[in-house]
Coordinates of C-alpha atoms and ligand atoms in Angstrom, one line a residue:
M209 CA 55.2 157.6 153.8
N210 CA 54.6 159.2 150.5
I211 CA 53.4 158.4 147.0
D212 CA 56.8 157.6 145.6
N213 CA 57.0 154.7 148.1
I214 CA 53.9 153.3 146.6
Q215 CA 55.3 153.5 143.2
A216 CA 58.5 151.7 144.2
I217 CA 56.5 148.9 145.8
A218 CA 54.3 148.6 142.7
E219 CA 57.4 148.0 140.6
D220 CA 58.6 145.3 143.1
I221 CA 55.2 143.6 142.9
K222 CA 55.3 143.6 139.0
R223 CA 58.6 141.7 139.2
M224 CA 57.5 139.2 141.8
Q225 CA 58.5 135.6 141.0
A226 CA 57.8 132.4 142.7
A227 CA 58.9 128.9 141.6
S228 CA 57.1 126.9 144.4
P229 CA 54.1 127.2 146.7
E230 CA 56.6 128.0 149.5
E231 CA 58.1 130.9 147.7
L232 CA 54.6 132.1 146.9
E233 CA 53.6 132.0 150.6
Q234 CA 56.6 134.1 151.4
L235 CA 55.4 136.7 149.0
R236 CA 51.9 136.6 150.4
L237 CA 53.2 137.1 153.9
K238 CA 55.4 140.0 152.7
Y239 CA 52.8 142.0 150.8
L240 CA 49.3 140.8 151.3
S241 CA 49.0 139.4 154.9
K242 CA 47.7 141.4 157.9
K243 CA 51.2 142.3 158.9
G244 CA 52.4 142.8 155.3
V245 CA 53.6 145.9 153.5
I246 CA 50.3 146.9 152.0
A247 CA 48.4 146.5 155.3
S248 CA 51.0 148.7 157.0
L249 CA 50.6 151.3 154.3
F250 CA 46.8 151.4 155.0
G251 CA 47.8 151.8 158.7
A252 CA 49.9 154.8 157.8
F253 CA 47.0 156.4 155.8
R254 CA 45.7 158.3 158.7
D255 CA 49.0 160.2 159.0
V256 CA 48.9 161.4 155.3
A257 CA 48.3 165.1 154.8
A258 CA 44.6 165.8 154.1
E259 CA 45.2 167.3 150.7
Q260 CA 47.1 164.1 149.6
K261 CA 44.6 161.6 151.1
K262 CA 42.5 161.2 147.9
E263 CA 45.4 160.5 145.6
F264 CA 47.2 158.4 148.2
G265 CA 44.0 156.3 148.8
Q266 CA 43.5 155.7 145.1
K267 CA 47.1 154.6 144.6
L268 CA 47.0 152.4 147.6
N269 CA 43.8 150.6 146.5
L270 CA 45.3 150.1 143.0
L271 CA 48.5 148.7 144.6
K272 CA 46.5 146.2 146.6
Q273 CA 44.6 145.1 143.5
Q274 CA 47.8 144.8 141.5
A275 CA 49.4 142.7 144.2
Q276 CA 46.4 140.4 144.4
E277 CA 46.4 140.0 140.6
R278 CA 50.1 139.2 140.4
F279 CA 49.7 136.7 143.3
D280 CA 46.8 134.9 141.6
Q281 CA 48.8 134.8 138.3
L282 CA 51.8 133.2 140.0
K283 CA 49.6 130.8 141.8
E284 CA 48.0 129.7 138.5
E285 CA 51.4 129.2 136.9
I286 CA 52.6 127.1 139.8
E287 CA 49.5 124.9 139.7
A288 CA 49.8 124.5 135.9
Q289 CA 53.4 123.4 136.3
K290 CA 52.4 120.9 138.9
E291 CA 49.7 119.5 136.7
K292 CA 52.1 119.2 133.8
A293 CA 54.7 117.4 135.9
E294 CA 52.0 114.9 137.1
K295 CA 50.9 114.2 133.6
Q296 CA 54.5 113.7 132.3
D297 CA 55.3 110.3 130.7
L298 CA 58.7 109.5 132.3
T299 CA 59.3 106.7 129.9
R300 CA 59.5 109.0 126.9
T301 CA 62.9 109.8 125.3
C302 CA 63.8 113.4 126.1
D303 CA 64.3 114.7 122.5
S304 CA 62.5 113.7 119.4
I305 CA 64.8 111.7 117.1
A306 CA 65.5 113.2 113.7
L307 CA 65.5 110.3 111.2
G308 CA 68.0 110.4 108.3
T309 CA 66.8 110.0 104.7
R310 CA 68.0 107.7 102.0
H311 CA 70.3 109.4 99.4
P312 CA 68.6 109.8 96.1
L313 CA 71.4 108.0 94.3
S314 CA 71.0 105.0 96.7
L315 CA 67.2 105.1 96.0
V316 CA 67.8 105.1 92.2
K317 CA 70.5 102.5 92.3
E318 CA 68.3 100.2 94.4
E319 CA 65.4 100.6 92.1
I320 CA 67.6 99.7 89.1
I321 CA 68.8 96.6 91.0
N322 CA 65.2 95.7 91.9
I323 CA 63.9 95.9 88.4
F324 CA 66.6 93.7 87.0
S325 CA 66.5 91.3 89.9
R326 CA 62.9 90.5 88.8
I327 CA 64.3 89.1 85.6
G328 CA 67.1 87.1 87.2
F329 CA 70.0 89.4 87.6
T330 CA 72.2 89.3 90.7
V331 CA 74.7 91.8 92.0
A332 CA 78.5 91.6 91.6
E333 CA 81.0 94.1 92.9
G334 CA 84.6 94.9 92.2
P335 CA 87.4 97.2 93.4
E336 CA 87.4 100.9 92.7
V337 CA 91.2 100.9 92.5
E338 CA 91.8 98.7 89.5
D339 CA 94.5 97.7 87.1
D340 CA 94.7 98.6 83.4
K341 CA 94.0 95.0 82.4
H342 CA 90.5 94.8 83.9
V343 CA 89.5 98.4 83.1
F344 CA 90.8 98.5 79.5
G345 CA 93.0 95.6 78.3
M346 CA 90.6 92.7 78.6
L347 CA 87.8 94.9 77.3
N348 CA 89.4 95.2 73.9
F349 CA 90.7 98.8 74.3
A350 CA 93.6 99.4 71.9
P351 CA 96.8 100.4 73.7
E352 CA 96.5 103.9 72.3
H353 CA 92.7 104.3 73.0
P354 CA 92.0 107.9 74.3
A355 CA 90.2 106.6 77.4
R356 CA 93.6 105.5 78.7
D357 CA 94.8 109.0 78.4
M358 CA 95.8 110.9 81.5
Q359 CA 93.1 113.5 80.7
D360 CA 90.4 110.9 81.6
T361 CA 91.9 108.5 84.0
F362 CA 93.3 109.0 87.5
F363 CA 96.4 106.9 87.7
I364 CA 97.8 105.8 91.0
E365 CA 101.5 106.4 91.5
K366 CA 103.4 103.3 92.5
E367 CA 105.9 105.2 94.5
K368 CA 105.8 108.6 96.0
G369 CA 107.4 111.2 93.7
I370 CA 107.1 109.1 90.5
Q371 CA 104.9 110.9 88.1
K372 CA 104.9 108.3 85.3
P373 CA 101.5 106.5 84.7
T374 CA 101.4 103.1 86.1
D375 CA 98.9 100.3 85.4
I376 CA 97.1 101.0 88.7
L377 CA 94.2 103.4 88.3
L378 CA 90.8 104.5 89.6
R379 CA 88.3 102.6 87.4
T380 CA 86.6 104.9 84.8
H381 CA 83.6 102.6 84.4
T382 CA 82.1 99.6 86.1
S383 CA 82.6 97.5 82.9
S384 CA 85.8 96.4 84.8
V385 CA 83.6 94.3 87.0
Q386 CA 82.4 92.4 83.9
T387 CA 85.9 91.2 83.3
R388 CA 86.3 90.1 86.9
V389 CA 83.0 88.1 86.8
M390 CA 83.8 86.5 83.4
T391 CA 87.2 85.4 84.5
T392 CA 85.9 83.7 87.6
Q393 CA 82.5 82.3 86.4
Q394 CA 81.3 80.3 83.5
P395 CA 78.0 81.1 81.8
P396 CA 75.1 81.4 82.3
I397 CA 76.0 84.7 83.8
R398 CA 73.4 87.4 84.6
V399 CA 74.9 90.1 86.8
L400 CA 74.5 93.8 87.6
C401 CA 77.6 95.7 88.7
P402 CA 76.8 98.9 90.6
G403 CA 79.5 101.2 91.8
R404 CA 81.4 104.5 91.8
V405 CA 83.7 105.5 88.9
Y406 CA 86.2 108.2 88.5
R407 CA 87.2 110.5 85.6
N408 CA 89.6 113.4 85.5
E409 CA 87.0 116.0 84.5
A410 CA 86.4 119.6 85.7
I411 CA 83.5 119.7 88.1
S412 CA 80.4 121.5 86.7
A413 CA 76.6 121.1 86.7
R414 CA 76.9 118.5 84.0
A415 CA 80.2 116.6 84.9
H416 CA 81.9 115.4 88.0
C417 CA 85.2 113.7 88.8
F418 CA 83.3 110.8 90.3
F419 CA 79.9 109.4 89.6
H420 CA 78.0 106.1 89.7
Q421 CA 77.2 103.5 87.2
V422 CA 75.3 100.3 87.0
E423 CA 76.6 97.8 84.5
G424 CA 74.7 94.8 83.2
L425 CA 76.0 91.6 81.7
Y426 CA 74.1 88.6 80.4
I427 CA 76.0 85.6 78.8
D428 CA 74.5 82.4 77.8
K429 CA 73.9 80.2 74.7
N430 CA 72.0 82.0 71.9
V431 CA 71.7 85.4 73.5
S432 CA 70.6 87.8 70.8
F433 CA 70.3 91.6 70.2
A434 CA 66.5 91.1 70.5
D435 CA 67.0 89.8 74.1
L436 CA 69.0 93.0 74.8
R437 CA 66.3 95.2 73.4
Q438 CA 63.5 93.5 75.2
A439 CA 65.4 93.6 78.6
L440 CA 66.1 97.3 78.1
L441 CA 62.5 98.1 77.1
Y442 CA 61.3 96.2 80.2
F443 CA 63.7 98.3 82.3
A444 CA 62.6 101.6 80.7
K445 CA 58.9 100.9 81.3
E446 CA 59.4 99.8 84.9
M447 CA 61.7 102.8 85.7
F448 CA 59.9 105.6 83.9
G449 CA 56.3 104.3 83.3
E450 CA 54.4 102.0 81.0
N451 CA 54.1 104.6 78.2
T452 CA 57.9 105.0 77.9
K453 CA 59.3 104.3 74.4
I454 CA 62.9 103.4 73.6
R455 CA 65.1 103.8 70.6
L456 CA 68.6 102.4 69.9
R457 CA 71.1 104.4 67.9
P458 CA 74.2 102.7 66.5
S459 CA 77.3 103.7 68.4
Y460 CA 80.8 102.4 69.2
F461 CA 82.3 100.8 72.3
P462 CA 85.5 98.7 72.2
F463 CA 83.9 95.9 74.2
T464 CA 80.7 95.5 72.3
E465 CA 79.9 94.7 68.7
P466 CA 77.4 95.9 67.5
S467 CA 77.1 98.8 70.0
A468 CA 74.2 101.2 70.6
E469 CA 73.1 104.1 72.7
M470 CA 69.7 104.0 74.1
D471 CA 67.3 106.9 74.3
I472 CA 64.0 107.0 76.1
S473 CA 61.0 109.2 75.2
C474 CA 61.5 112.3 77.4
N475 CA 59.7 111.6 80.6
I476 CA 59.5 115.3 81.4
C477 CA 57.4 116.4 78.4
G478 CA 56.2 112.9 77.4
G479 CA 58.1 113.1 74.1
T480 CA 56.5 116.3 72.7
G481 CA 59.7 118.3 73.1
C482 CA 61.0 120.5 76.0
G483 CA 64.1 122.3 77.2
F484 CA 65.3 119.1 79.0
C485 CA 65.3 117.0 75.8
K486 CA 66.4 120.0 73.7
Q487 CA 63.1 119.8 71.8
T488 CA 63.9 116.3 70.4
G489 CA 61.5 114.3 72.6
W490 CA 64.3 111.8 73.4
V491 CA 66.9 111.6 76.1
E492 CA 69.9 109.3 76.1
I493 CA 70.2 107.1 79.2
L494 CA 72.7 104.3 78.5
G495 CA 75.2 102.5 76.3
C496 CA 74.9 98.8 75.3
G497 CA 75.7 96.1 72.8
M498 CA 76.6 92.5 72.2
V499 CA 79.7 91.5 74.1
D500 CA 82.6 91.5 71.6
P501 CA 83.9 87.9 71.0
N502 CA 87.4 89.2 71.7
V503 CA 86.3 90.1 75.2
L504 CA 84.7 86.7 75.9
E505 CA 87.9 85.0 74.7
S506 CA 90.2 87.2 76.7
C507 CA 88.2 86.3 79.8
G508 CA 88.3 82.6 79.1
I509 CA 84.8 82.1 77.7
D510 CA 84.3 80.2 74.4
S511 CA 82.8 82.7 72.0
K512 CA 81.8 79.9 69.6
V513 CA 79.4 78.5 72.3
Y514 CA 78.4 81.6 74.1
S515 CA 77.2 85.1 73.3
G516 CA 75.9 87.9 75.5
F517 CA 74.8 91.5 75.9
A518 CA 76.0 94.2 78.1
F519 CA 74.8 97.7 79.1
G520 CA 76.0 100.5 81.3
M521 CA 74.1 103.5 82.7
G522 CA 74.9 106.5 84.9
V523 CA 72.9 106.5 88.1
E524 CA 73.1 110.3 88.3
R525 CA 71.6 110.5 84.8
I526 CA 68.6 108.3 85.8
A527 CA 68.2 110.3 89.0
N528 CA 68.3 113.6 87.0
L529 CA 65.5 112.4 84.9
K530 CA 63.4 110.8 87.6
Y531 CA 63.6 113.8 90.0
S532 CA 64.4 116.6 87.6
V533 CA 67.6 117.5 89.3
K534 CA 69.6 119.8 86.9
D535 CA 72.9 120.2 88.8
L536 CA 75.0 117.0 89.4
R537 CA 76.9 118.7 92.2
L538 CA 73.8 118.6 94.4
F539 CA 74.3 114.8 94.8
S540 CA 77.7 115.1 96.5
E541 CA 77.3 118.3 98.5
N542 CA 75.4 116.8 101.4
D543 CA 73.1 119.7 101.8
V544 CA 70.3 118.5 104.0
R545 CA 67.8 120.9 102.4
F546 CA 68.3 118.9 99.2
L547 CA 68.5 115.5 100.8
E548 CA 65.4 115.9 103.0
Q549 CA 63.3 116.3 99.9
F550 CA 63.7 112.6 99.3
E551 CA 62.2 111.7 102.7
A552 CA 59.0 110.3 101.3
C553 CA 60.7 108.3 98.4
Ligands
DAH106 N1 81.4 101.6 80.0 C1 80.6 102.6 79.2 C2 80.9 104.0 79.8 O1 81.4 104.1 80.8 C3 79.1 102.3 79.3 C4 78.8 101.1 78.6 C5 78.5 101.1 77.3 C6 78.8 99.8 79.2 C7 78.2 100.0 76.5 C8 78.5 98.7 78.5 C9 78.1 98.8 77.2 O2 78.4 97.5 79.1 O3 77.8 97.6 76.5 O4 80.6 104.9 79.1

């Protein structure tokens, strides 16, 4: 028996493991019982050379202490485990469930629908793969209008290998749903047409080859430009706050006459001028106008009896303003770090 033996046993004791009371008892018997390793070392003490007795004795006492401490520690661990197991709620699901979040574009789209539904608008939907007639023809686009150009519009090939443009295309705006509604319903009509649209554009922070629009259409007897203005003012205040101002600038769309573009007072700086509104205090959010009588007639609505207004806005644009998102691409990248930020919305 020598001091090295004590060292090796001390190492073994440090590594002692026990997963159950039975295993712990085995360890106690092996090291700490009357017939255990440590007791036999004490038995061998008398045979140790006199000059080594002091060191040997100290080491042996230390070993006994370490063994007892490790044993107590393991005992505590086993008891804690047992207590935890007894307290466990076996009816709980094993993993916490990570809830998904609503996409910011869905949130904004739904808010637009909610606001207009409070003044009587319902939702109408139409196909994303459309024909020329519904996207352009019935909306008073001249045959040579640049929007029909292949630069803007994704045309669908009729047959594989044929490159020539056909009259089947991906809709470039949700105004196409207007024509579908007007050809199937008679006034009064008060609809919102939300949906995805496609344009053949290079993808950047400010443009994408697909985005989302909400179109609005109101047709009845005696609908005037004042009704349009009031409906849009109501929308702007509900969406961006009571202090929001609007301004209408003359513009041109083939399907409305007169046509306008609507700006709201910049909701980032409150109209005082900032980088977002290019120091003008105003930001454009939609196009609108009185439905051109030609459009009403081409859809089978008597333009001498009825008049109406229409407007169209980009959902991404509204979301940009509402949440200060500067890069459009974030909306379609599905990066959860971005999407999770809308958890509380
Ligand atoms: N369709 C237009 C676009 O995609 C938006 C628009 C402008 C819709 C004026 C309308 C309107 O209904 O009256 O840019």
